[in-house]
CSV table of C-alpha atoms in Angstrom, one decimal:
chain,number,residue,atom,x,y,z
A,7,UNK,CA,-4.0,-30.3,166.8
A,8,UNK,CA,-0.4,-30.5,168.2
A,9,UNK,CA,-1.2,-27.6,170.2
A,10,UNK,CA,-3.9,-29.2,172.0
A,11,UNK,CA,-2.2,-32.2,172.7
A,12,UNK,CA,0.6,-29.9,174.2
A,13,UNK,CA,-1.7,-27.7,176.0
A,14,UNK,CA,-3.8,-30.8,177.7
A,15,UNK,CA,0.2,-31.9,178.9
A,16,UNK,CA,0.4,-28.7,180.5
A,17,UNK,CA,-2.7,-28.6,182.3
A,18,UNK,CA,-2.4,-32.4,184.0
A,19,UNK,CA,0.8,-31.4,185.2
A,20,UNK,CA,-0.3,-28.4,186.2
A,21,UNK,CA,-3.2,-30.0,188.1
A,22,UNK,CA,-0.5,-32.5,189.7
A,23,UNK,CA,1.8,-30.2,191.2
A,24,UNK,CA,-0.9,-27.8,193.0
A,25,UNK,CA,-3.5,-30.3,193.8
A,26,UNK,CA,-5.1,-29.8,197.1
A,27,UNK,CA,-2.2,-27.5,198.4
A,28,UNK,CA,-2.7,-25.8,201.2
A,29,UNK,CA,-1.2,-23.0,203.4
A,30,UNK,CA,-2.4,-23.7,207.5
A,31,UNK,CA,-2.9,-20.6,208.8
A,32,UNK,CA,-1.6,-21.2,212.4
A,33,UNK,CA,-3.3,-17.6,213.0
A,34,UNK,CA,-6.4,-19.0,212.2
A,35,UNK,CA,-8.8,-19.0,215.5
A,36,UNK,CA,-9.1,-23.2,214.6
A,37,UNK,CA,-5.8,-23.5,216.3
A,38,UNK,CA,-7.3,-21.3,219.4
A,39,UNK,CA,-8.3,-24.5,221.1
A,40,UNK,CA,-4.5,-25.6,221.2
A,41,UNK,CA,-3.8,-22.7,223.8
A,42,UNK,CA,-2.7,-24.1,227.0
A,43,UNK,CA,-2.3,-27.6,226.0
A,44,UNK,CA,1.2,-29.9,225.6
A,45,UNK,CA,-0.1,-31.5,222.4
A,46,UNK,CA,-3.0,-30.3,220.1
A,47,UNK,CA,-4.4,-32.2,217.0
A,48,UNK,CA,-5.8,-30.6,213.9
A,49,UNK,CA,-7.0,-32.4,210.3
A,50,UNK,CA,-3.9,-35.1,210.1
A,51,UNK,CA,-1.6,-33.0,212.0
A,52,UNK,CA,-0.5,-33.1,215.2
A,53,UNK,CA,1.5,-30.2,217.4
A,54,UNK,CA,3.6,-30.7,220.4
A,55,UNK,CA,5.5,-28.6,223.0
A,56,UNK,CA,8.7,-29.6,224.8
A,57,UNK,CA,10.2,-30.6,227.2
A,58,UNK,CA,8.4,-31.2,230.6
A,59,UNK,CA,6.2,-28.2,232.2
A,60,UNK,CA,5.6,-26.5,228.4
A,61,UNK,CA,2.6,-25.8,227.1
A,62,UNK,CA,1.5,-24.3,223.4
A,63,UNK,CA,0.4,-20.8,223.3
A,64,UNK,CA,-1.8,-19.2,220.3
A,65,UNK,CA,-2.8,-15.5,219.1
A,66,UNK,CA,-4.3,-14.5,216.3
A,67,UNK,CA,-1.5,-12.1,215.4
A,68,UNK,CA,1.2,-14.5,215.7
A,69,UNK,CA,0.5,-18.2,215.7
A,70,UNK,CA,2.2,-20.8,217.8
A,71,UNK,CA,4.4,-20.4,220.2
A,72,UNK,CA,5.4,-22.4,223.4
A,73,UNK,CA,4.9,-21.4,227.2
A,74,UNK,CA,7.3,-22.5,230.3
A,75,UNK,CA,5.0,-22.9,233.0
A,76,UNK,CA,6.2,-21.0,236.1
A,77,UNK,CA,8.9,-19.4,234.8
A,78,UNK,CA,8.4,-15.6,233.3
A,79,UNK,CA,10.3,-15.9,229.9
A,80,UNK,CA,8.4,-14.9,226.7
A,81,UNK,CA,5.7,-16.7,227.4
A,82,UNK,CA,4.0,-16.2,223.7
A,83,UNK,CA,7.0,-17.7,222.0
A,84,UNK,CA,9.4,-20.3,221.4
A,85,UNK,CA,13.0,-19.4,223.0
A,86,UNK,CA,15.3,-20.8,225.2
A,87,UNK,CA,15.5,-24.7,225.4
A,88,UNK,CA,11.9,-25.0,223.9
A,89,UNK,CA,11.1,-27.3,220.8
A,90,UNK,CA,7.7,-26.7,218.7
A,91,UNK,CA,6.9,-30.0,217.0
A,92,UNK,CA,4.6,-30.5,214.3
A,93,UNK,CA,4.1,-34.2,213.3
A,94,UNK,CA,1.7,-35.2,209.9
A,95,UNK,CA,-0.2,-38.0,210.0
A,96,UNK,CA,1.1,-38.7,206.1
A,97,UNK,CA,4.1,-37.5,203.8
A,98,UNK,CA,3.5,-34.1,202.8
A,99,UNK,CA,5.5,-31.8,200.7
A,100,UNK,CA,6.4,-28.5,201.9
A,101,UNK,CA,6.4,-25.4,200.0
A,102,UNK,CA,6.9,-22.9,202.8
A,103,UNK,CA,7.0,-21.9,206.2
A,104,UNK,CA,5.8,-18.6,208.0
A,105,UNK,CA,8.2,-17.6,211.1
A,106,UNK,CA,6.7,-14.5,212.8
A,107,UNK,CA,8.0,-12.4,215.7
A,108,UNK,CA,10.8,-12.7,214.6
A,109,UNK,CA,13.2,-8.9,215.1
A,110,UNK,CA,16.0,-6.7,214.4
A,111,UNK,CA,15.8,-6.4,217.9
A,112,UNK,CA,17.8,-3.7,220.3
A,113,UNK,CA,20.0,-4.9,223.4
A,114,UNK,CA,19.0,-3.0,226.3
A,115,UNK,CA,22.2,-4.1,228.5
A,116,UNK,CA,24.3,-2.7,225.6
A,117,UNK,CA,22.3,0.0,223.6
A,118,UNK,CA,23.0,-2.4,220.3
A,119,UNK,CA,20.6,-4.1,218.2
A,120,UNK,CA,20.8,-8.0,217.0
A,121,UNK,CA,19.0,-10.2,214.5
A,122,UNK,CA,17.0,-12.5,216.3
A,123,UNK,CA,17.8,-16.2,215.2
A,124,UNK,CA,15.7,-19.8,214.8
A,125,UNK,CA,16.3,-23.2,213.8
A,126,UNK,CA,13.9,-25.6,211.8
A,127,UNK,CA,15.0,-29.3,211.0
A,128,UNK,CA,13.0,-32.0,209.2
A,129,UNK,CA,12.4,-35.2,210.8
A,130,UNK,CA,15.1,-36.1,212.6
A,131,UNK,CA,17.9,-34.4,209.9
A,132,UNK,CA,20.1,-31.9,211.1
A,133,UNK,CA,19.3,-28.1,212.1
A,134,UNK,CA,19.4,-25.3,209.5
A,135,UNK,CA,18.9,-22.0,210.7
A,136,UNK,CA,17.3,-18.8,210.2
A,137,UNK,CA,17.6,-15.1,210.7
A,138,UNK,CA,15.6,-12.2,211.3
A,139,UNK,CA,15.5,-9.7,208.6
A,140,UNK,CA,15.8,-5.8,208.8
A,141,UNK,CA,12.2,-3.9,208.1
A,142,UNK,CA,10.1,-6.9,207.4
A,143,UNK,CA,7.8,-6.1,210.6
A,144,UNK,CA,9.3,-9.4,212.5
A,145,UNK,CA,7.7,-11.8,209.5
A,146,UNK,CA,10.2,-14.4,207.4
A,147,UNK,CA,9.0,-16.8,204.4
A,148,UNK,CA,11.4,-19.4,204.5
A,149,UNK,CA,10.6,-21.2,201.1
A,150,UNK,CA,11.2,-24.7,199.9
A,151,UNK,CA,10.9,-27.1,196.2
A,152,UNK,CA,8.1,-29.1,197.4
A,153,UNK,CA,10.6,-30.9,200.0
A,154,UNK,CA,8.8,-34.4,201.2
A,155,UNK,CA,8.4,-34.2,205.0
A,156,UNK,CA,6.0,-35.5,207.9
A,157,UNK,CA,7.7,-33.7,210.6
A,158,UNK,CA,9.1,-30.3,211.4
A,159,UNK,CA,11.2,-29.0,214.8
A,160,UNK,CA,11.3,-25.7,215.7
A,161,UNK,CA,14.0,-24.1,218.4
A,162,UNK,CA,15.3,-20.6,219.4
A,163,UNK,CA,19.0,-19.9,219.5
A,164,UNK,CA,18.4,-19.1,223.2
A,165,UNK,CA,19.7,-16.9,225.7
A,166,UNK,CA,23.2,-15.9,224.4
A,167,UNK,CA,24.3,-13.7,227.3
A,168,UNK,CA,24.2,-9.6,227.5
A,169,UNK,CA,20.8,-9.9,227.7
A,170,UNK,CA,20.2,-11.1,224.3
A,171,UNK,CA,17.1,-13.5,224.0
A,172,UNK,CA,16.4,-15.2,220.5
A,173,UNK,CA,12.4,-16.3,220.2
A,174,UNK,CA,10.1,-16.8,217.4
A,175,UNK,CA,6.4,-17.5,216.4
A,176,UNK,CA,5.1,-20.0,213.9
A,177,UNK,CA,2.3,-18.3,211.4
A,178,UNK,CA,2.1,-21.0,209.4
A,179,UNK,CA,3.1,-23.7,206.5
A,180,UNK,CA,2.4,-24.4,203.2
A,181,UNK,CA,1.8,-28.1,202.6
A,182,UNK,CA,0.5,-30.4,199.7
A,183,UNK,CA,-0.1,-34.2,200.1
A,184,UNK,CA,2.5,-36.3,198.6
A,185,UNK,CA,0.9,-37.7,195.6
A,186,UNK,CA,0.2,-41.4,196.0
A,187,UNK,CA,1.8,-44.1,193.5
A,188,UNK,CA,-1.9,-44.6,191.9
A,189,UNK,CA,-2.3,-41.2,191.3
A,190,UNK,CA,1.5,-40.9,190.0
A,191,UNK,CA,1.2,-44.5,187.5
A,192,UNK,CA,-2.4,-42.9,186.2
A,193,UNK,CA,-0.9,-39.4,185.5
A,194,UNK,CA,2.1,-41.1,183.8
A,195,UNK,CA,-0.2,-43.5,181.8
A,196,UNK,CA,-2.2,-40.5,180.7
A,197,UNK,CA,1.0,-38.8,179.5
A,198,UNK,CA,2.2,-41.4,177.3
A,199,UNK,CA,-1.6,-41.4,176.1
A,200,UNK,CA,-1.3,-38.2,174.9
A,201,UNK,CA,2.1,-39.1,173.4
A,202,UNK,CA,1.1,-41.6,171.2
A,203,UNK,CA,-2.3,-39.3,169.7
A,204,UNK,CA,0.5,-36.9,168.8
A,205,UNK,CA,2.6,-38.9,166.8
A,206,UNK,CA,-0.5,-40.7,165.8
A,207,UNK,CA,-1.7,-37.0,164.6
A,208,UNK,CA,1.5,-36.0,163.2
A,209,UNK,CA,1.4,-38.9,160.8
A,210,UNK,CA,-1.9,-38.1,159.1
């Protein structure tokens, strides 16, 4: 009987931590219709470009990335002084996040080859970045302990001179609602349910 007891523990809190988790595929043709727009809403979230005379740009292969109006960069990804911005409408907690495009690319001026860089922060924390990596055909998992967030900023380090350009795509993020205190004082009350039938058990 213990072992039942035990095993219906495991399975709530099982059922808590993956509850309605879900990885949005930025790839997905449902974020088609934020091509060519400044600011694109989508099921609770909302994505931005920035600054002034950007615009978001889609593919299937890819994602998001950010086009500079009038200005022949890459125009399918975010580099230079663009921001991507994705803004939840509640707390959600983040598991991971999909960078594409991003290379171990070579240096034409120079004949040498670089790791392309990118920089994520939450809210309005500080920067952390991240860094291409050798053979994984331009795609990064950058992973995460179910981190509590409602907002993410993306940047490229940028133009660093020699004719080395840093840019990025965003493929996706993996994303659960944070749990609400109902939900949390119920699955707690539950617990100490169970608690109580097993010593209650144990004693017969």
């Amino acid at each position: 009987m213990n072992r039942i007891v035990v095993t219906a523990i495991l399975i709530i809190l099982g059922f808590a931590g993956s509850a309605q988790a879900t990885f949005i595929d930025f790839r997905s043709s449902d974020f088609s219709y934020a091509a060519d727009k400044t600011s694109y809403e989508y099921d609770g979230l909302t994505i931005e470009s920035s600054p002034d005379g950007t615009e978001l740009f889609w593919d299937q292969d890819d994602g998001l990335g950010i086009n500079t109006r009038g200005i022949s960069d890459e125009g399918d990804e975010v580099d230079g002084d663009e921001l991507l911005h994705l803004a939840f409408d509640t707390p959600q907690l983040l598991s991971s996040i999909l960078i594409t495009d991003l290379f171990y690319e070579k240096n034409i001026s120079t004949d040498t080859y670089y790791y392309e860089k990118g920089s994520y922060r939450f809210n309005n924390e500080a920067w952390y970045d991240f860094t291409a990596v050798q053979g994984s055909n331009g795609l990064l998992t950058l992973s995460f302990s179910s981190i509590a967030i409602s907002e993410i900023w993306f940047k490229a380090a940028g133009d660093l001179g020699d004719g080395i350009n840093h840019e990025f795509s965003v493929g996706g993020v993996d994303v659960a609602p944070v749990p609400e205190p109902a939900t949390m004082l119920l699955l707690g009350t539950g617990l100490v349910g169970l608690a109580g039938l097993r010593r209650k058990l144990k004693k017969s």
